[in-house]
mmCIF file with all atom_site columns, C-alpha atoms in Angstrom:
data_model
loop_
_atom_site.group_PDB
_atom_site.id
_atom_site.type_symbol
_atom_site.label_atom_id
_atom_site.label_alt_id
_atom_site.label_comp_id
_atom_site.label_asym_id
_atom_site.label_entity_id
_atom_site.label_seq_id
_atom_site.pdbx_PDB_ins_code
_atom_site.Cartn_x
_atom_site.Cartn_y
_atom_site.Cartn_z
_atom_site.occupancy
_atom_site.B_iso_or_equiv
_atom_site.pdbx_formal_charge
_atom_site.auth_seq_id
_atom_site.auth_comp_id
_atom_site.auth_asym_id
_atom_site.auth_atom_id
_atom_site.pdbx_PDB_model_num
ATOM 1   C CA . MET P 1 1   ? 101.436 102.024 92.611  1.00 42.00 ? 140 MET P CA 1
ATOM 2   C CA . SER P 1 2   ? 99.843  100.193 95.736  1.00 51.00 ? 141 SER P CA 1
ATOM 3   C CA . ASN P 1 3   ? 100.880 97.000  96.521  1.00 68.00 ? 142 ASN P CA 1
ATOM 4   C CA . ALA P 1 4   ? 97.177  95.963  96.687  1.00 85.00 ? 143 ALA P CA 1
ATOM 5   C CA . LEU P 1 5   ? 96.767  93.858  93.410  1.00 93.00 ? 144 LEU P CA 1
ATOM 6   C CA . ASN P 1 6   ? 92.902  92.401  93.080  1.00 94.00 ? 145 ASN P CA 1
ATOM 7   C CA . PRO P 1 7   ? 92.486  88.395  92.605  1.00 95.00 ? 146 PRO P CA 1
ATOM 8   C CA . ALA P 1 8   ? 92.472  88.766  88.454  1.00 96.00 ? 147 ALA P CA 1
ATOM 9   C CA . GLN P 1 9   ? 95.500  90.567  88.811  1.00 96.00 ? 148 GLN P CA 1
ATOM 10  C CA . LEU P 1 10  ? 97.081  87.917  90.854  1.00 97.00 ? 149 LEU P CA 1
ATOM 11  C CA . LYS P 1 11  ? 95.552  85.428  88.653  1.00 97.00 ? 150 LYS P CA 1
ATOM 12  C CA . HIS P 1 12  ? 97.116  86.586  86.035  1.00 97.00 ? 151 HIS P CA 1
ATOM 13  C CA . LEU P 1 13  ? 100.096 87.658  87.764  1.00 98.00 ? 152 LEU P CA 1
ATOM 14  C CA . ARG P 1 14  ? 100.589 83.790  89.251  1.00 98.00 ? 153 ARG P CA 1
ATOM 15  C CA . ALA P 1 15  ? 100.036 82.008  85.573  1.00 98.00 ? 154 ALA P CA 1
ATOM 16  C CA . LEU P 1 16  ? 102.970 83.938  84.006  1.00 98.00 ? 155 LEU P CA 1
ATOM 17  C CA . ALA P 1 17  ? 105.104 83.307  86.918  1.00 98.00 ? 156 ALA P CA 1
ATOM 18  C CA . HIS P 1 18  ? 104.512 79.282  86.591  1.00 97.00 ? 157 HIS P CA 1
ATOM 19  C CA . ASP P 1 19  ? 107.071 78.906  83.929  1.00 96.00 ? 158 ASP P CA 1
ATOM 20  C CA . LEU P 1 20  ? 109.516 80.732  85.721  1.00 97.00 ? 159 LEU P CA 1
ATOM 21  C CA . LYS P 1 21  ? 112.886 79.478  87.096  1.00 97.00 ? 160 LYS P CA 1
ATOM 22  C CA . PRO P 1 22  ? 114.147 81.387  90.383  1.00 97.00 ? 161 PRO P CA 1
ATOM 23  C CA . VAL P 1 23  ? 115.902 84.634  89.656  1.00 96.00 ? 162 VAL P CA 1
ATOM 24  C CA . ILE P 1 24  ? 117.378 85.098  93.692  1.00 96.00 ? 163 ILE P CA 1
ATOM 25  C CA . LEU P 1 25  ? 118.222 82.343  95.734  1.00 96.00 ? 164 LEU P CA 1
ATOM 26  C CA . MET P 1 26  ? 118.679 82.845  99.350  1.00 94.00 ? 165 MET P CA 1
ATOM 27  C CA . GLY P 1 27  ? 122.016 81.153  100.566 1.00 90.00 ? 166 GLY P CA 1
ATOM 28  C CA . ALA P 1 28  ? 122.168 79.877  104.185 1.00 88.00 ? 167 ALA P CA 1
ATOM 29  C CA . LYS P 1 29  ? 123.120 82.856  105.312 1.00 90.00 ? 168 LYS P CA 1
ATOM 30  C CA . GLY P 1 30  ? 119.669 84.152  105.327 1.00 89.00 ? 169 GLY P CA 1
ATOM 31  C CA . LEU P 1 31  ? 117.800 87.873  104.648 1.00 92.00 ? 170 LEU P CA 1
ATOM 32  C CA . THR P 1 32  ? 121.254 89.735  104.215 1.00 95.00 ? 171 THR P CA 1
ATOM 33  C CA . ASP P 1 33  ? 121.344 93.363  103.023 1.00 96.00 ? 172 ASP P CA 1
ATOM 34  C CA . ALA P 1 34  ? 122.699 92.046  99.349  1.00 96.00 ? 173 ALA P CA 1
ATOM 35  C CA . LEU P 1 35  ? 119.904 90.071  98.676  1.00 96.00 ? 174 LEU P CA 1
ATOM 36  C CA . VAL P 1 36  ? 117.166 92.637  99.457  1.00 97.00 ? 175 VAL P CA 1
ATOM 37  C CA . GLY P 1 37  ? 119.801 94.487  96.993  1.00 97.00 ? 176 GLY P CA 1
ATOM 38  C CA . GLU P 1 38  ? 120.331 91.807  94.295  1.00 97.00 ? 177 GLU P CA 1
ATOM 39  C CA . LEU P 1 39  ? 116.054 91.487  94.661  1.00 97.00 ? 178 LEU P CA 1
ATOM 40  C CA . ASP P 1 40  ? 115.194 95.126  94.003  1.00 97.00 ? 179 ASP P CA 1
ATOM 41  C CA . GLY P 1 41  ? 117.880 95.015  91.168  1.00 96.00 ? 180 GLY P CA 1
ATOM 42  C CA . ALA P 1 42  ? 115.616 91.621  89.638  1.00 97.00 ? 181 ALA P CA 1
ATOM 43  C CA . LEU P 1 43  ? 112.247 93.934  90.768  1.00 97.00 ? 182 LEU P CA 1
ATOM 44  C CA . GLU P 1 44  ? 112.953 96.889  88.837  1.00 96.00 ? 183 GLU P CA 1
ATOM 45  C CA . HIS P 1 45  ? 114.409 95.291  85.250  1.00 95.00 ? 184 HIS P CA 1
ATOM 46  C CA . HIS P 1 46  ? 111.641 92.036  85.359  1.00 96.00 ? 185 HIS P CA 1
ATOM 47  C CA . GLU P 1 47  ? 108.446 93.504  87.753  1.00 97.00 ? 186 GLU P CA 1
ATOM 48  C CA . LEU P 1 48  ? 107.986 89.583  88.306  1.00 98.00 ? 187 LEU P CA 1
ATOM 49  C CA . VAL P 1 49  ? 110.219 87.543  90.387  1.00 98.00 ? 188 VAL P CA 1
ATOM 50  C CA . LYS P 1 50  ? 110.638 84.328  91.474  1.00 98.00 ? 189 LYS P CA 1
ATOM 51  C CA . VAL P 1 51  ? 112.606 83.675  94.313  1.00 98.00 ? 190 VAL P CA 1
ATOM 52  C CA . LYS P 1 52  ? 114.230 80.009  96.568  1.00 97.00 ? 191 LYS P CA 1
ATOM 53  C CA . LEU P 1 53  ? 113.730 80.294  100.022 1.00 95.00 ? 192 LEU P CA 1
ATOM 54  C CA . ALA P 1 54  ? 116.144 79.035  102.566 1.00 90.00 ? 193 ALA P CA 1
ATOM 55  C CA . GLY P 1 55  ? 114.263 77.930  105.688 1.00 78.00 ? 194 GLY P CA 1
ATOM 56  C CA . GLY P 1 56  ? 113.142 75.485  108.417 1.00 84.00 ? 195 GLY P CA 1
ATOM 57  C CA . ASP P 1 57  ? 109.206 75.742  108.642 1.00 91.00 ? 196 ASP P CA 1
ATOM 58  C CA . ARG P 1 58  ? 105.934 76.720  107.039 1.00 94.00 ? 197 ARG P CA 1
ATOM 59  C CA . ALA P 1 59  ? 106.152 79.993  109.887 1.00 94.00 ? 198 ALA P CA 1
ATOM 60  C CA . GLU P 1 60  ? 109.915 81.374  108.897 1.00 94.00 ? 199 GLU P CA 1
ATOM 61  C CA . LYS P 1 61  ? 109.288 80.924  104.468 1.00 94.00 ? 200 LYS P CA 1
ATOM 62  C CA . ASP P 1 62  ? 106.009 83.019  105.619 1.00 95.00 ? 201 ASP P CA 1
ATOM 63  C CA . SER P 1 63  ? 107.892 85.595  107.529 1.00 95.00 ? 202 SER P CA 1
ATOM 64  C CA . ILE P 1 64  ? 110.771 85.192  105.025 1.00 95.00 ? 203 ILE P CA 1
ATOM 65  C CA . ALA P 1 65  ? 109.021 86.083  102.250 1.00 96.00 ? 204 ALA P CA 1
ATOM 66  C CA . ALA P 1 66  ? 106.439 88.818  104.548 1.00 97.00 ? 205 ALA P CA 1
ATOM 67  C CA . ALA P 1 67  ? 110.157 90.818  105.244 1.00 97.00 ? 206 ALA P CA 1
ATOM 68  C CA . LEU P 1 68  ? 110.707 89.955  101.709 1.00 97.00 ? 207 LEU P CA 1
ATOM 69  C CA . VAL P 1 69  ? 107.908 92.208  100.583 1.00 97.00 ? 208 VAL P CA 1
ATOM 70  C CA . GLU P 1 70  ? 108.222 95.071  103.146 1.00 97.00 ? 209 GLU P CA 1
ATOM 71  C CA . ARG P 1 71  ? 111.895 95.534  102.370 1.00 97.00 ? 210 ARG P CA 1
ATOM 72  C CA . THR P 1 72  ? 111.266 95.695  99.065  1.00 97.00 ? 211 THR P CA 1
ATOM 73  C CA . GLY P 1 73  ? 107.784 97.429  98.300  1.00 96.00 ? 212 GLY P CA 1
ATOM 74  C CA . ALA P 1 74  ? 107.102 94.430  96.068  1.00 97.00 ? 213 ALA P CA 1
ATOM 75  C CA . ALA P 1 75  ? 103.470 92.638  96.421  1.00 97.00 ? 214 ALA P CA 1
ATOM 76  C CA . LEU P 1 76  ? 103.657 88.766  97.673  1.00 98.00 ? 215 LEU P CA 1
ATOM 77  C CA . VAL P 1 77  ? 101.905 87.180  94.768  1.00 98.00 ? 216 VAL P CA 1
ATOM 78  C CA . GLN P 1 78  ? 102.222 84.086  96.034  1.00 97.00 ? 217 GLN P CA 1
ATOM 79  C CA . ARG P 1 79  ? 104.213 81.309  98.488  1.00 97.00 ? 218 ARG P CA 1
ATOM 80  C CA . ILE P 1 80  ? 104.314 77.618  97.639  1.00 96.00 ? 219 ILE P CA 1
ATOM 81  C CA . GLY P 1 81  ? 106.824 75.647  99.234  1.00 94.00 ? 220 GLY P CA 1
ATOM 82  C CA . ASN P 1 82  ? 110.265 76.734  98.915  1.00 95.00 ? 221 ASN P CA 1
ATOM 83  C CA . GLN P 1 83  ? 109.452 79.884  96.620  1.00 97.00 ? 222 GLN P CA 1
ATOM 84  C CA . ALA P 1 84  ? 108.014 82.957  96.642  1.00 98.00 ? 223 ALA P CA 1
ATOM 85  C CA . VAL P 1 85  ? 106.394 85.465  93.762  1.00 98.00 ? 224 VAL P CA 1
ATOM 86  C CA . LEU P 1 86  ? 106.868 89.093  94.375  1.00 98.00 ? 225 LEU P CA 1
ATOM 87  C CA . PHE P 1 87  ? 105.661 91.708  92.026  1.00 98.00 ? 226 PHE P CA 1
ATOM 88  C CA . ARG P 1 88  ? 107.096 95.535  91.485  1.00 97.00 ? 227 ARG P CA 1
ATOM 89  C CA . ARG P 1 89  ? 105.475 97.670  88.517  1.00 95.00 ? 228 ARG P CA 1
ATOM 90  C CA . ASN P 1 90  ? 108.074 99.834  87.481  1.00 92.00 ? 229 ASN P CA 1
ATOM 91  C CA . SER P 1 91  ? 107.237 103.380 87.273  1.00 86.00 ? 230 SER P CA 1
ATOM 92  C CA . LYS P 1 92  ? 109.185 104.028 84.409  1.00 91.00 ? 231 LYS P CA 1
ATOM 93  C CA . LYS P 1 93  ? 108.683 101.624 82.221  1.00 92.00 ? 232 LYS P CA 1
ATOM 94  C CA . PRO P 1 94  ? 106.382 99.135  83.424  1.00 92.00 ? 233 PRO P CA 1
ATOM 95  C CA . LEU P 1 95  ? 106.420 95.527  81.562  1.00 94.00 ? 234 LEU P CA 1
ATOM 96  C CA . ILE P 1 96  ? 103.488 93.473  82.482  1.00 95.00 ? 235 ILE P CA 1
ATOM 97  C CA . PRO P 1 97  ? 100.129 94.820  81.971  1.00 94.00 ? 236 PRO P CA 1
ATOM 98  C CA . LEU P 1 98  ? 97.978  93.976  84.377  1.00 93.00 ? 237 LEU P CA 1
ATOM 99  C CA . PRO P 1 99  ? 94.024  93.117  83.729  1.00 93.00 ? 238 PRO P CA 1
ATOM 100 C CA . ARG P 1 100 ? 91.774  95.766  85.558  1.00 86.00 ? 239 ARG P CA 1
ATOM 101 C CA . GLY P 1 101 ? 89.298  92.597  87.081  1.00 69.00 ? 240 GLY P CA 1
#
């Protein structure tokens, strides 16, 4: 699956993510291999995951979110404040139906 999601799919995923609680909480150590491993497992299990980011300014949080996307192969659905929503389709057993858009 490519990471490219069309606007209808992004809107659908943002709506689903609205009520989600963060599954991954980034600690003071920041972006570690252990955190990426946990996120990888969460994406495999849930497909749509909310992550609470640690960091200073907006640019730092944007770079952390971009690094998470790069290291997990997920798509960034949105990043607001200290939270990022990531989506990665489970190739063996898809859980979330996406609109064709």
